Short mmCIF file of C-alpha atoms and ligand atoms in Angstrom, two decimals:
data_model
loop_
_atom_site.label_atom_id
_atom_site.label_comp_id
_atom_site.label_asym_id
_atom_site.label_seq_id
_atom_site.Cartn_x
_atom_site.Cartn_y
_atom_site.Cartn_z
CA MET A 244 -0.11 0.01 0.02
CA LYS A 245 1.20 3.47 -0.70
CA LYS A 246 1.31 6.59 1.02
CA LEU A 247 0.02 9.90 -0.21
CA ASN A 248 3.91 12.08 -2.09
CA ILE A 249 2.05 15.42 -1.53
CA ASP A 250 2.23 17.80 1.43
CA ILE A 251 -1.74 18.54 1.90
CA GLU A 252 -0.60 22.12 4.73
CA ARG A 253 1.44 23.42 1.64
CA PHE A 254 -1.38 22.36 -0.77
CA ARG A 255 -3.74 24.15 1.51
CA LYS A 256 -1.78 27.04 1.54
CA SER A 257 -0.89 27.78 -2.24
CA ALA A 258 -4.98 27.40 -2.56
CA ILE A 259 -6.00 29.79 -0.30
CA GLN A 260 -3.69 32.54 -1.31
CA ALA A 261 -4.29 31.76 -5.12
CA ILE A 262 -8.07 32.77 -4.43
CA LYS A 263 -7.20 35.78 -2.47
CA GLU A 264 -5.23 37.18 -5.25
CA ILE A 265 -7.74 36.65 -7.80
CA LYS A 266 -9.81 39.69 -9.48
CA ASP A 267 -12.49 38.80 -11.74
CA ALA A 268 -15.11 36.42 -11.33
CA THR A 269 -14.07 34.79 -14.82
CA ALA A 270 -10.84 33.71 -13.23
CA LEU A 271 -12.37 32.69 -10.11
CA GLU A 272 -14.46 30.23 -11.68
CA SER A 273 -10.74 28.98 -13.85
CA LEU A 274 -9.64 28.58 -9.46
CA ARG A 275 -12.60 26.35 -8.71
CA ILE A 276 -12.56 24.15 -11.74
CA ARG A 277 -8.53 23.54 -11.38
CA PHE A 278 -8.99 22.57 -7.93
CA LEU A 279 -12.33 20.93 -7.60
CA GLY A 280 -13.22 20.04 -11.45
CA ARG A 281 -14.72 16.55 -11.32
CA GLN A 282 -12.08 15.80 -14.48
CA GLY A 283 -8.37 16.37 -13.15
CA GLY A 284 -9.68 18.77 -10.43
CA GLU A 285 -5.62 19.02 -8.19
CA LEU A 286 -7.89 18.12 -4.91
CA THR A 287 -10.49 15.71 -6.43
CA GLU A 288 -7.57 13.56 -7.59
CA ILE A 289 -6.22 13.71 -4.11
CA LEU A 290 -9.10 12.00 -2.73
CA ARG A 291 -9.93 9.72 -5.60
CA SER A 292 -5.94 8.50 -4.66
CA LEU A 293 -7.05 8.22 -1.11
CA LYS A 294 -8.61 4.78 -1.85
CA ASN A 295 -5.30 3.39 -2.56
CA LEU A 296 -3.86 4.30 0.55
CA ALA A 297 -2.62 2.59 3.31
CA LEU A 298 -5.03 1.99 5.97
CA GLU A 299 -3.42 3.99 8.98
CA GLU A 300 -2.56 6.89 6.44
CA LYS A 301 -5.82 6.58 5.14
CA ARG A 302 -7.04 7.20 8.66
CA ARG A 303 -4.64 10.23 8.93
CA ILE A 304 -5.09 12.36 5.49
CA GLY A 305 -8.83 11.30 4.79
CA PRO A 306 -10.35 13.64 7.21
CA VAL A 307 -7.81 16.28 6.62
CA ALA A 308 -8.45 16.31 2.57
CA ASN A 309 -12.01 16.60 3.22
CA SER A 310 -11.83 19.06 5.28
CA LEU A 311 -10.15 20.86 3.26
CA ARG A 312 -12.54 20.15 0.45
CA GLY A 313 -15.15 22.57 2.51
CA GLU A 314 -12.69 25.15 3.36
CA ILE A 315 -11.87 25.78 -0.43
CA GLU A 316 -15.69 25.49 -1.61
CA LYS A 317 -15.93 28.26 1.08
CA ALA A 318 -13.12 30.72 -0.11
CA LEU A 319 -14.41 30.07 -3.31
CA GLU A 320 -17.93 31.68 -2.06
CA GLN A 321 -16.73 34.40 -0.14
CA LYS A 322 -14.37 35.73 -2.33
CA LEU A 323 -17.17 35.60 -5.33
CA GLU A 324 -19.43 37.77 -2.95
CA SER A 325 -16.60 40.12 -2.45
CA LEU A 326 -16.14 40.54 -6.66
CA LYS A 327 -19.73 40.77 -6.68
CA VAL A 328 -19.99 43.56 -3.44
CA GLN A 329 -16.82 45.25 -5.65
CA SER A 330 -18.50 45.55 -9.24
CA SER A 331 -21.85 47.01 -7.77
CA LYS A 332 -19.77 49.58 -6.23
CA LEU A 333 -17.60 50.18 -9.16
CA LYS A 334 -21.35 50.91 -10.80
CA VAL A 335 -21.98 53.40 -8.28
CA VAL A 336 -19.00 55.75 -9.40
CA VAL A 337 -19.29 55.19 -13.07
CA ASP A 338 -21.84 58.43 -14.33
CA LEU A 339 -22.86 57.56 -17.85
CA THR A 340 -24.22 61.29 -18.11
CA MET A 341 -20.31 62.31 -17.80
CA PRO A 342 -19.12 63.99 -21.18
CA GLY A 343 -17.08 61.20 -22.95
CA LYS A 344 -13.26 61.60 -23.89
CA ARG A 345 -13.02 63.31 -27.46
CA ILE A 346 -10.35 60.96 -29.18
CA GLU A 347 -8.16 62.82 -31.91
CA THR A 348 -8.26 61.46 -35.47
CA GLY A 349 -6.16 62.94 -38.28
CA HIS A 350 -8.03 64.90 -41.09
CA LEU A 351 -6.83 66.00 -44.35
CA HIS A 352 -4.15 68.44 -44.92
CA PRO A 353 -5.81 71.88 -45.97
CA LEU A 354 -4.15 71.21 -49.29
CA THR A 355 -5.65 68.26 -49.82
CA LEU A 356 -8.93 69.63 -49.23
CA VAL A 357 -8.62 72.52 -51.52
CA GLU A 358 -7.00 69.96 -54.24
CA LYS A 359 -9.87 67.56 -54.04
CA GLU A 360 -12.37 70.36 -54.39
CA ILE A 361 -10.97 72.43 -57.13
CA ARG A 362 -11.30 68.26 -59.07
CA GLU A 363 -14.61 68.09 -57.80
CA ILE A 364 -15.35 71.12 -59.79
CA PHE A 365 -14.14 70.39 -63.02
CA LYS A 366 -15.14 66.52 -63.03
CA ALA A 367 -18.94 68.81 -62.64
CA MET A 368 -17.90 71.03 -65.75
CA ASN A 369 -17.13 67.80 -67.56
CA PHE A 370 -13.91 67.63 -67.59
CA SER A 371 -12.31 64.28 -66.57
CA VAL A 372 -8.82 63.93 -63.97
CA VAL A 373 -5.62 62.42 -65.61
CA GLU A 374 -2.11 62.02 -63.94
CA GLY A 375 1.77 61.88 -65.12
CA PRO A 376 5.03 61.10 -63.76
CA GLU A 377 6.66 62.86 -61.37
CA VAL A 378 9.93 62.02 -62.76
CA GLU A 379 10.64 63.69 -66.44
CA THR A 380 12.83 63.26 -69.34
CA GLU A 381 14.02 66.55 -70.61
CA TYR A 382 11.63 65.96 -74.33
CA TYR A 383 8.00 65.86 -72.17
CA ASN A 384 9.46 68.68 -69.58
CA PHE A 385 10.57 71.19 -72.36
CA ASP A 386 11.07 69.70 -76.20
CA ALA A 387 7.61 69.35 -76.97
CA LEU A 388 6.13 72.02 -75.27
CA ASN A 389 8.13 74.02 -77.50
CA VAL A 390 10.69 75.00 -75.65
CA PRO A 391 14.07 75.30 -77.58
CA LYS A 392 17.01 73.84 -76.13
CA ASP A 393 19.04 77.02 -76.06
CA HIS A 394 15.90 79.20 -75.11
CA PRO A 395 16.28 81.19 -72.06
CA ALA A 396 12.73 80.25 -71.26
CA ARG A 397 14.29 76.91 -69.79
CA GLU A 398 15.95 78.94 -67.30
CA MET A 399 12.31 80.46 -66.08
CA HIS A 400 12.24 77.28 -64.69
CA ASP A 401 15.63 75.80 -62.35
CA THR A 402 15.85 72.56 -62.88
CA PHE A 403 16.34 69.61 -60.23
CA TRP A 404 18.47 66.88 -62.83
CA LEU A 405 18.69 63.75 -61.63
CA LYS A 406 22.06 61.68 -61.79
CA GLN A 407 22.02 59.78 -65.31
CA PHE A 408 22.35 56.05 -65.39
CA GLY A 409 22.01 55.04 -69.25
CA LYS A 410 20.42 56.67 -72.03
CA THR A 411 16.56 57.57 -72.25
CA ARG A 412 14.91 58.33 -75.36
CA GLY A 413 13.60 61.75 -74.35
CA GLY A 414 17.26 62.86 -72.93
CA ARG A 415 17.92 64.07 -69.62
CA LEU A 416 16.38 63.05 -66.28
CA LEU A 417 14.70 65.75 -64.15
CA LEU A 418 11.89 66.64 -61.80
CA ARG A 419 9.30 67.77 -63.17
CA THR A 420 9.42 71.82 -63.37
CA HIS A 421 5.29 72.22 -63.95
CA THR A 422 2.33 70.01 -64.47
CA SER A 423 2.31 71.36 -67.99
CA PRO A 424 4.32 67.68 -69.77
CA ILE A 425 0.65 66.01 -68.39
CA GLN A 426 -0.74 67.38 -71.77
CA ILE A 427 1.86 65.64 -74.00
CA HIS A 428 1.33 62.35 -72.66
CA TYR A 429 -2.30 62.68 -72.54
CA MET A 430 -2.43 63.97 -76.16
CA GLU A 431 0.05 61.39 -77.27
CA THR A 432 -2.50 58.79 -76.28
CA HIS A 433 -5.68 60.32 -76.84
CA GLN A 434 -7.51 62.05 -79.65
CA PRO A 435 -9.62 65.16 -79.63
CA PRO A 436 -12.17 66.56 -78.13
CA PHE A 437 -11.49 65.94 -74.61
CA GLN A 438 -11.48 68.42 -71.70
CA ILE A 439 -9.14 67.10 -68.68
CA VAL A 440 -7.47 68.35 -65.99
CA GLY A 441 -4.30 67.22 -64.11
CA PRO A 442 -3.46 67.66 -61.17
CA GLY A 443 0.53 67.04 -59.36
CA ARG A 444 3.70 67.77 -57.61
CA ALA A 445 5.94 69.83 -59.37
CA PHE A 446 9.33 70.84 -58.15
CA ARG A 447 11.86 73.78 -58.92
CA TYR A 448 15.35 74.61 -57.24
CA GLU A 449 14.48 78.05 -56.07
CA ALA A 450 15.20 80.22 -53.22
CA THR A 451 12.06 80.00 -50.88
CA ASP A 452 9.95 82.67 -49.53
CA ALA A 453 6.22 83.47 -48.83
CA SER A 454 4.83 82.59 -51.81
CA HIS A 455 7.17 80.42 -53.34
CA GLU A 456 8.36 76.55 -52.36
CA THR A 457 10.93 74.15 -54.23
CA ASN A 458 7.93 71.36 -53.76
CA PHE A 459 4.58 72.83 -54.77
CA HIS A 460 1.98 71.55 -56.89
CA GLN A 461 0.24 72.61 -59.82
CA ILE A 462 -3.46 71.89 -61.86
CA GLU A 463 -2.97 71.76 -65.63
CA ALA A 464 -6.31 71.96 -67.80
CA LEU A 465 -6.48 70.97 -71.13
CA MET A 466 -9.63 71.74 -73.77
CA VAL A 467 -8.92 70.85 -77.26
CA GLY A 468 -11.38 70.55 -79.90
CA LYS A 469 -12.52 72.26 -83.56
CA ASP A 470 -13.51 75.62 -82.42
CA VAL A 471 -12.63 76.09 -79.16
CA THR A 472 -11.90 79.82 -78.57
CA LEU A 473 -10.31 82.18 -75.54
CA ALA A 474 -14.15 82.74 -74.98
CA ASN A 475 -14.75 79.35 -73.95
CA PHE A 476 -11.41 79.98 -71.36
CA LYS A 477 -12.70 82.74 -70.27
CA PHE A 478 -16.63 80.91 -69.46
CA VAL A 479 -15.07 77.74 -67.92
CA ILE A 480 -12.35 79.88 -65.31
CA GLN A 481 -15.33 82.63 -64.54
CA GLU A 482 -17.54 79.48 -63.59
CA PHE A 483 -15.22 77.75 -61.88
CA PHE A 484 -14.15 80.92 -59.77
CA LYS A 485 -17.56 81.28 -58.95
CA ARG A 486 -17.74 77.96 -57.70
CA LEU A 487 -14.93 77.26 -55.54
CA PHE A 488 -15.52 81.16 -53.76
CA LYS A 489 -19.52 80.50 -53.94
CA LYS A 490 -19.38 84.02 -55.64
CA LYS A 491 -19.13 85.62 -58.35
CA VAL A 492 -15.42 86.65 -59.45
CA GLN A 493 -14.19 89.21 -61.48
CA ILE A 494 -10.93 88.29 -63.58
CA ARG A 495 -8.36 89.62 -65.51
CA LEU A 496 -6.49 88.89 -68.33
CA ARG A 497 -2.85 89.99 -69.46
CA PRO A 498 -0.97 89.10 -72.09
CA SER A 499 2.05 86.87 -71.05
CA TYR A 500 4.81 84.85 -72.45
CA PHE A 501 4.98 80.77 -72.28
CA PRO A 502 6.41 79.29 -75.40
CA PHE A 503 3.56 75.75 -75.35
CA VAL A 504 0.73 78.25 -75.69
CA GLU A 505 -0.54 81.84 -78.68
CA PRO A 506 -1.22 84.54 -77.39
CA GLY A 507 -0.09 83.35 -73.47
CA LEU A 508 -1.69 84.71 -70.60
CA GLU A 509 -1.71 85.59 -67.01
CA VAL A 510 -4.99 85.08 -65.09
CA ASP A 511 -5.58 87.71 -62.24
CA ILE A 512 -8.70 87.26 -60.03
CA GLN A 513 -10.40 90.82 -58.11
CA CYS A 514 -9.32 89.86 -54.47
CA VAL A 515 -12.12 87.86 -52.98
CA LYS A 516 -10.99 89.33 -49.06
CA CYS A 517 -11.53 92.85 -49.93
CA ASP A 518 -13.74 92.73 -53.94
CA GLY A 519 -10.69 94.56 -55.44
CA LYS A 520 -10.49 97.77 -52.68
CA GLY A 521 -7.11 96.85 -51.38
CA CYS A 522 -5.59 94.88 -48.25
CA ASN A 523 -3.13 92.33 -46.84
CA ILE A 524 -3.86 89.30 -49.27
CA CYS A 525 -3.31 91.00 -52.71
CA LYS A 526 -0.92 93.73 -51.52
CA GLU A 527 -3.16 96.96 -51.53
CA SER A 528 -2.94 96.16 -55.43
CA GLY A 529 -6.81 94.96 -55.39
CA TRP A 530 -5.95 91.66 -58.02
CA LEU A 531 -3.87 88.09 -57.50
CA GLU A 532 -1.96 86.53 -60.03
CA VAL A 533 -3.87 83.23 -59.98
CA MET A 534 -2.77 81.00 -62.67
CA GLY A 535 -0.56 81.27 -66.41
CA ALA A 536 -2.67 79.96 -69.47
CA GLY A 537 -3.00 80.62 -73.43
CA MET A 538 -4.37 78.63 -76.61
CA VAL A 539 -2.23 75.82 -77.41
CA HIS A 540 0.67 76.46 -79.53
CA PRO A 541 0.82 74.45 -83.42
CA LYS A 542 4.04 73.40 -82.58
CA VAL A 543 2.99 71.75 -79.24
CA PHE A 544 0.13 70.25 -81.77
CA GLU A 545 2.36 68.94 -84.06
CA ALA A 546 4.47 67.41 -81.15
CA VAL A 547 1.72 65.27 -80.72
CA ARG A 548 0.59 64.36 -84.46
CA TYR A 549 -2.50 66.35 -84.33
CA ASN A 550 -3.25 68.77 -87.65
CA PRO A 551 -2.75 72.74 -85.85
CA LYS A 552 -5.01 72.98 -88.70
CA GLU A 553 -8.02 70.89 -87.25
CA TRP A 554 -7.85 71.59 -83.70
CA ARG A 555 -7.65 73.80 -81.37
CA GLY A 556 -7.33 74.03 -77.59
CA PHE A 557 -6.82 76.30 -74.56
CA ALA A 558 -4.75 75.68 -71.64
CA PHE A 559 -3.63 76.85 -68.28
CA GLY A 560 -2.21 75.88 -65.03
CA LEU A 561 -2.83 77.13 -61.67
CA GLY A 562 -1.07 76.56 -57.96
CA PRO A 563 -3.49 75.07 -55.24
CA GLU A 564 -1.26 76.67 -52.67
CA ARG A 565 -1.99 79.89 -53.91
CA ILE A 566 -5.65 79.19 -54.14
CA ALA A 567 -5.40 78.01 -50.35
CA MET A 568 -4.10 80.66 -49.24
CA ILE A 569 -6.12 83.27 -50.80
CA LYS A 570 -9.35 80.87 -49.66
CA TYR A 571 -7.97 80.12 -45.86
CA ASN A 572 -6.27 83.72 -45.39
CA ILE A 573 -2.84 81.81 -45.01
CA PRO A 574 0.16 84.48 -45.28
CA ASP A 575 2.98 82.14 -45.63
CA ILE A 576 3.85 78.80 -48.07
CA ARG A 577 6.14 76.91 -46.02
CA LEU A 578 3.10 76.94 -43.28
CA PHE A 579 1.94 74.07 -45.54
CA TYR A 580 5.07 72.04 -45.24
CA SER A 581 5.71 72.95 -41.99
CA GLY A 582 4.26 69.92 -40.64
CA ASP A 583 2.97 72.28 -37.15
CA LEU A 584 0.33 71.21 -35.33
CA ARG A 585 -1.05 74.15 -34.65
CA PHE A 586 -1.63 74.98 -38.60
CA ILE A 587 -2.54 72.10 -39.19
CA LYS A 588 -5.26 71.29 -36.66
CA GLN A 589 -7.34 74.54 -37.77
CA PHE A 590 -8.60 73.40 -40.83
C1 YSA B 724 0.70 78.16 -68.84
C2 YSA B 724 -0.60 78.60 -69.99
C3 YSA B 724 -0.50 76.74 -70.33
O1 YSA B 724 -1.06 76.76 -71.41
C4 YSA B 724 -0.08 75.73 -69.36
C5 YSA B 724 0.19 75.63 -68.13
C6 YSA B 724 1.28 77.52 -67.52
C7 YSA B 724 1.38 77.24 -66.70
C8 YSA B 724 3.03 76.85 -66.24
N1 YSA B 724 3.16 75.71 -67.32
C9 YSA B 724 3.83 77.11 -65.62
O2 YSA B 724 4.02 76.60 -65.00
N2 YSA B 724 3.28 78.66 -65.18
S1 YSA B 724 4.02 79.49 -63.49
O3 YSA B 724 5.83 79.33 -63.56
O4 YSA B 724 3.79 80.69 -63.68
O5 YSA B 724 3.33 78.98 -62.48
C10 YSA B 724 2.06 78.45 -63.08
C11 YSA B 724 1.62 78.44 -61.13
O6 YSA B 724 2.37 77.68 -60.58
C12 YSA B 724 1.93 80.19 -60.28
O7 YSA B 724 0.54 80.75 -61.05
C13 YSA B 724 2.08 79.34 -59.55
O8 YSA B 724 0.65 79.55 -58.35
C14 YSA B 724 2.75 77.82 -59.40
N3 YSA B 724 3.74 78.05 -58.57
C15 YSA B 724 4.75 78.12 -59.61
N4 YSA B 724 6.26 78.18 -58.80
C16 YSA B 724 5.68 77.77 -57.45
C17 YSA B 724 4.88 77.83 -57.38
N5 YSA B 724 4.11 77.84 -56.60
C18 YSA B 724 4.63 77.45 -54.85
N6 YSA B 724 5.97 77.71 -55.04
C19 YSA B 724 6.65 77.95 -56.63
N7 YSA B 724 7.60 77.87 -56.51
#
């Protein structure tokens, strides 16, 4: 006959301690199963093994083990009661009428918001939205846009040239200095009539100030058809500004020069803050310069194999940073890229 090879007193102490340390009813139930479970409960197994003990041993251990069962059951019951009391007290301190804690969530950047709004306006006016690559060849950024190799107009754009590994068909690689190459990509692969807008990033190696960044955005627009005229252009941008600023906006066209258009224009809008009276936004002039534009140059049509005698088009490029600055009264373009949450959180 065997002896029990377990220290009942030590078992008792550790079981009572384990019950004391329990913090919730689920864990308490697991502990009950661990000690008293019908199948494999630790104390149940001890009690089952009593029958194999020598008579003397059975007489000594039997009553101790049985009373331990009662003791553990009682400790479990008391613990359950005290957990119930604790949780009912807890309910008293939870005030469901207290205002909740606001969870901080991110939101769209002001530039993204403005760009989205501009896209939506043009989409509603039946323009398609297209994109183009940010890394361009010299051909798409300059040559196809009628900027001759040695023309000083190339210097209007201070270019980030990229280190070249091997030759490309379109000459040297660069970060596009404007979104106008989107026009060429689109016309090479589509036939008129159409109207598109092409939003995207542009890059210029130039000193930054309150209205210039090295990395900024532009939105290109191009409409080509059999009898597109400057009158169509004027209507489209007047309608665009009316929808954007939610009021009729006066526009002014000034002659300008871009090699890819003839005639070339600079577009000003009457200051939407002071209605032309003069303020800090328009630098007291009453007008704000917002885009470059013009009628597509015949040489550009030739580059994409359109017949310039058959097709006519207008194009323009505007800076969404400038539009956002006007719309939200932002004094410095560098704020958009500063990562300053005090600025970003205002939108
Ligand atoms: C002109 C005629 C067309 O038929 C089509 C497009 C154009 C626009 C031309 N591609 C262009 O880039 N003209 S631009 O140099 O005068 O820039 C257009 C707009 O981009 C500016 O009015 C300004 O809002 C923005 N821009 C230019 N350089 C910038 C800048 N914004 C921030 N930082 C800079 N460094």
